[in-house]
Tab-separated table of C-alpha atoms in Angstrom:
chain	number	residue	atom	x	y	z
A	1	UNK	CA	30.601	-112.077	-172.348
A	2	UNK	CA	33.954	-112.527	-170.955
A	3	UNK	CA	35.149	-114.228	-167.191
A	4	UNK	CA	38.090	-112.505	-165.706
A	5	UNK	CA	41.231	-114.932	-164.640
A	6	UNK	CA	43.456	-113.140	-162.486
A	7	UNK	CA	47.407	-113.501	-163.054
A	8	UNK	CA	49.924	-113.379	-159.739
A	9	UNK	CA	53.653	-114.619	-160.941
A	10	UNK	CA	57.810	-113.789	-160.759
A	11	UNK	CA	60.349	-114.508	-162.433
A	12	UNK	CA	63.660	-114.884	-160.427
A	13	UNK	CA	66.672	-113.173	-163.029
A	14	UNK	CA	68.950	-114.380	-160.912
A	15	UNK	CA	67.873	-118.010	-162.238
A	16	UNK	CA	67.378	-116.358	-165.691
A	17	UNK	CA	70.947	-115.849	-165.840
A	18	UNK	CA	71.994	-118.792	-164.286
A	19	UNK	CA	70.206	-120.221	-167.520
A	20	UNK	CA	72.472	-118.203	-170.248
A	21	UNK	CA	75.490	-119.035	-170.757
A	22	UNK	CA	76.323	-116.339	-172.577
A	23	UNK	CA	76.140	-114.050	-169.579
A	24	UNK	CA	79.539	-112.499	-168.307
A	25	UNK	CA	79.813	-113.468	-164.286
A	26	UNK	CA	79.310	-110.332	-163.559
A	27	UNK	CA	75.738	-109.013	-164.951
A	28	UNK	CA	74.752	-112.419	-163.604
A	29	UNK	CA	75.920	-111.504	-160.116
A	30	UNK	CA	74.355	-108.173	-160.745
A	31	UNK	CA	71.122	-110.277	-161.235
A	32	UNK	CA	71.199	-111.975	-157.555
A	33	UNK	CA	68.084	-110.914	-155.473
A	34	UNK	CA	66.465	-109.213	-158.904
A	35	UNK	CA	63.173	-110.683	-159.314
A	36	UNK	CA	60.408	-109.362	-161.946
A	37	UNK	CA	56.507	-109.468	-160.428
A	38	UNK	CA	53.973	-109.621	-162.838
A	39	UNK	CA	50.010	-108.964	-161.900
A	40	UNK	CA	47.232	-108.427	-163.651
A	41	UNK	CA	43.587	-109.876	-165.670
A	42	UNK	CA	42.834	-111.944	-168.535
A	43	UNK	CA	39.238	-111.079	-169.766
A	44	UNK	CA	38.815	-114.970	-171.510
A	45	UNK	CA	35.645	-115.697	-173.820
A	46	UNK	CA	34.298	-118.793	-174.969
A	47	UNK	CA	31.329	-118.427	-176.856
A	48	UNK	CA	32.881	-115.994	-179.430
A	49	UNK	CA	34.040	-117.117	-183.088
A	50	UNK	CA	37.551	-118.820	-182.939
A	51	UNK	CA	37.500	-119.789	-179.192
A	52	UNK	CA	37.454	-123.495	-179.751
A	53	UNK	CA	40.100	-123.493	-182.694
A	54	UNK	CA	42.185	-121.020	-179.805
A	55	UNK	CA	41.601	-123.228	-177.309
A	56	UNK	CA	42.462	-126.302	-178.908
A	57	UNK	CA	45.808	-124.414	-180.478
A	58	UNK	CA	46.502	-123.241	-176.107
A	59	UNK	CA	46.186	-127.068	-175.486
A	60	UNK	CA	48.394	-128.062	-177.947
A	61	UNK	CA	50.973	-126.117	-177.010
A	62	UNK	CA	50.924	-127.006	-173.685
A	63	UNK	CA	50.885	-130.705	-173.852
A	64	UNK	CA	53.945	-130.364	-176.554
A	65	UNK	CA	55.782	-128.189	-174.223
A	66	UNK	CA	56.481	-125.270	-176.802
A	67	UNK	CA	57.275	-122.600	-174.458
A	68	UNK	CA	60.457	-124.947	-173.206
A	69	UNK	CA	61.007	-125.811	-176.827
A	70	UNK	CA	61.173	-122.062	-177.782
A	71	UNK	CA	63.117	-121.356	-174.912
A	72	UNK	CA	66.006	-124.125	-175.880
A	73	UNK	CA	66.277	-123.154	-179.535
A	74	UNK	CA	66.522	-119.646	-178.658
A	75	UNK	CA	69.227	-119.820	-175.849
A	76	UNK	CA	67.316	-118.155	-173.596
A	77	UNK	CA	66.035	-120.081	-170.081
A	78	UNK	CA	62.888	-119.328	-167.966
A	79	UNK	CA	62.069	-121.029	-165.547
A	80	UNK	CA	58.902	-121.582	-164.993
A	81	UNK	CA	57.216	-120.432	-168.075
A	82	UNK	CA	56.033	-123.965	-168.937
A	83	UNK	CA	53.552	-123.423	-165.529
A	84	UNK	CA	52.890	-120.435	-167.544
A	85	UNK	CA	52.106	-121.876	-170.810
A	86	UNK	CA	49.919	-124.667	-169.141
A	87	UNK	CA	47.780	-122.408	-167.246
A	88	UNK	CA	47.166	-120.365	-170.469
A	89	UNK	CA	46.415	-123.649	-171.888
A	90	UNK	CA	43.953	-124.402	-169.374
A	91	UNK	CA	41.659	-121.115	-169.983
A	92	UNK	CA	38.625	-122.489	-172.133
A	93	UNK	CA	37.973	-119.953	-174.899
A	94	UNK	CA	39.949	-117.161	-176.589
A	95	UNK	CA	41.520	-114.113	-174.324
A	96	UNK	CA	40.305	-110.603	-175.272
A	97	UNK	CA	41.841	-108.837	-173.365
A	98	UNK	CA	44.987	-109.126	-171.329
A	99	UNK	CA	46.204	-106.344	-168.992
A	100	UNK	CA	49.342	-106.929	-166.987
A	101	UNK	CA	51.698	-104.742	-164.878
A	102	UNK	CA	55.596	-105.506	-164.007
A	103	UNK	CA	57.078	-104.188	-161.583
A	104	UNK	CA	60.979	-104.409	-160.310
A	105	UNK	CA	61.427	-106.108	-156.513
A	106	UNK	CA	64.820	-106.557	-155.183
A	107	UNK	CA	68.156	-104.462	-153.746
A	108	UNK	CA	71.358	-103.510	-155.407
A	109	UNK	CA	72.629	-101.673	-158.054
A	110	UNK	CA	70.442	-103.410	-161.102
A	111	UNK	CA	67.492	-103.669	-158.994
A	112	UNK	CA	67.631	-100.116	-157.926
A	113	UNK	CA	67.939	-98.694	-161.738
A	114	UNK	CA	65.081	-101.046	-162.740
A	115	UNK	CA	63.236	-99.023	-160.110
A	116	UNK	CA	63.631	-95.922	-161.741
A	117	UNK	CA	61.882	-96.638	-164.907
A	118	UNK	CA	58.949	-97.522	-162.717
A	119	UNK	CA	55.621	-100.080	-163.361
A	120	UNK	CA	55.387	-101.384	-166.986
A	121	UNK	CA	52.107	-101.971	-168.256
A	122	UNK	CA	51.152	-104.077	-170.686
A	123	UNK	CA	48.066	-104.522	-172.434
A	124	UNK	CA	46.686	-106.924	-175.536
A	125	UNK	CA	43.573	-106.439	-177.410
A	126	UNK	CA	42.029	-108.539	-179.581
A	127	UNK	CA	40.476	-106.094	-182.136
A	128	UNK	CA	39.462	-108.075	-184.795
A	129	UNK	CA	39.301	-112.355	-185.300
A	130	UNK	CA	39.024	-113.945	-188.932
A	131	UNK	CA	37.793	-117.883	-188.911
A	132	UNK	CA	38.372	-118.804	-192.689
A	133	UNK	CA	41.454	-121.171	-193.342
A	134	UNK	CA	44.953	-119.876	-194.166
A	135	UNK	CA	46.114	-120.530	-197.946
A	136	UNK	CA	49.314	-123.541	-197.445
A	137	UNK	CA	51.180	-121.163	-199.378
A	138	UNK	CA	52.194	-119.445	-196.109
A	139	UNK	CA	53.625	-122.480	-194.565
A	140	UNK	CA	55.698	-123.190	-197.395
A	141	UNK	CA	59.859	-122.332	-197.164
A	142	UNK	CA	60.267	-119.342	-199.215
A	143	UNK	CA	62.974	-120.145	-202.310
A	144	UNK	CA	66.552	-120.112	-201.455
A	145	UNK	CA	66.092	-121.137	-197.883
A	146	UNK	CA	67.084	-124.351	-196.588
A	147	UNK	CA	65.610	-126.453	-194.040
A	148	UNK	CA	68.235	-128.021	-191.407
A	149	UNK	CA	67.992	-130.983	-189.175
């Protein structure tokens, strides 16, 4: 058994690219008025093997702020996703299902080729959960890395 959670959200690129600094002036400018709309379901369930471990993990990450943590190592600025990664956080049991469609709003010349590749939909299924613990040999630095601080 599964509840639905219904997802509404945007991203403004225009703030996105305000964010990278790597961005020439110009794509940014290209970016103004460009926003990305994102709708869809989240079939959540929490009486399913794994759910409380997932749920715990969702919480965790939200209260340690990973998505902004990500975000920083990797260069790359979105605002907003830690609302994101908090309301995941918040959904009691383990998602099944996920089914989400993007969709380009905006004018000029980016906006207007973003239009032509049409809705994007994107859809995750959980197809198969395992419970038992992971060996620490796959958290271990392979040999001839290095760790830096």
């Amino acid at each position: 058994k599964c509840n639905e959670y219904k997802i509404a959200t945007s991203i403004n690129m225009s703030e996105v690219a305000a964010g990278q600094g790597q961005i020439p002036p110009e794509a940014a400018a290209m970016m103004q008025g460009l926003k990305m709309v994102m709708t869809g379901s989240v079939w959540v369930a929490k009486t399913v093997p794994g759910a409380a471990d997932y749920f715990a993990f969702q919480k965790a990450v939200a209260a340690a702020d990973m998505g902004a943590i990500v975000g920083r190592s990797s260069g790359i600025s979105m605002p907003g996703m830690e609302k994101m990664t908090k309301a995941m956080g918040s959904l009691d049991g383990l998602s099944y299902l996920t089914e989400i469609v993007m969709n380009v709003e905006g004018t000029g010349q980016m906006a207007d080729m973003m239009k032509q590749m049409g809705a994007m939909k994107i859809t995750t299924r959980v197809s198969s959960i395992k419970t038992e613990s992971l060996s620490d040999d796959l958290f271990k630095v392979p040999e001839g890395y290095t760790i830096t601080k």
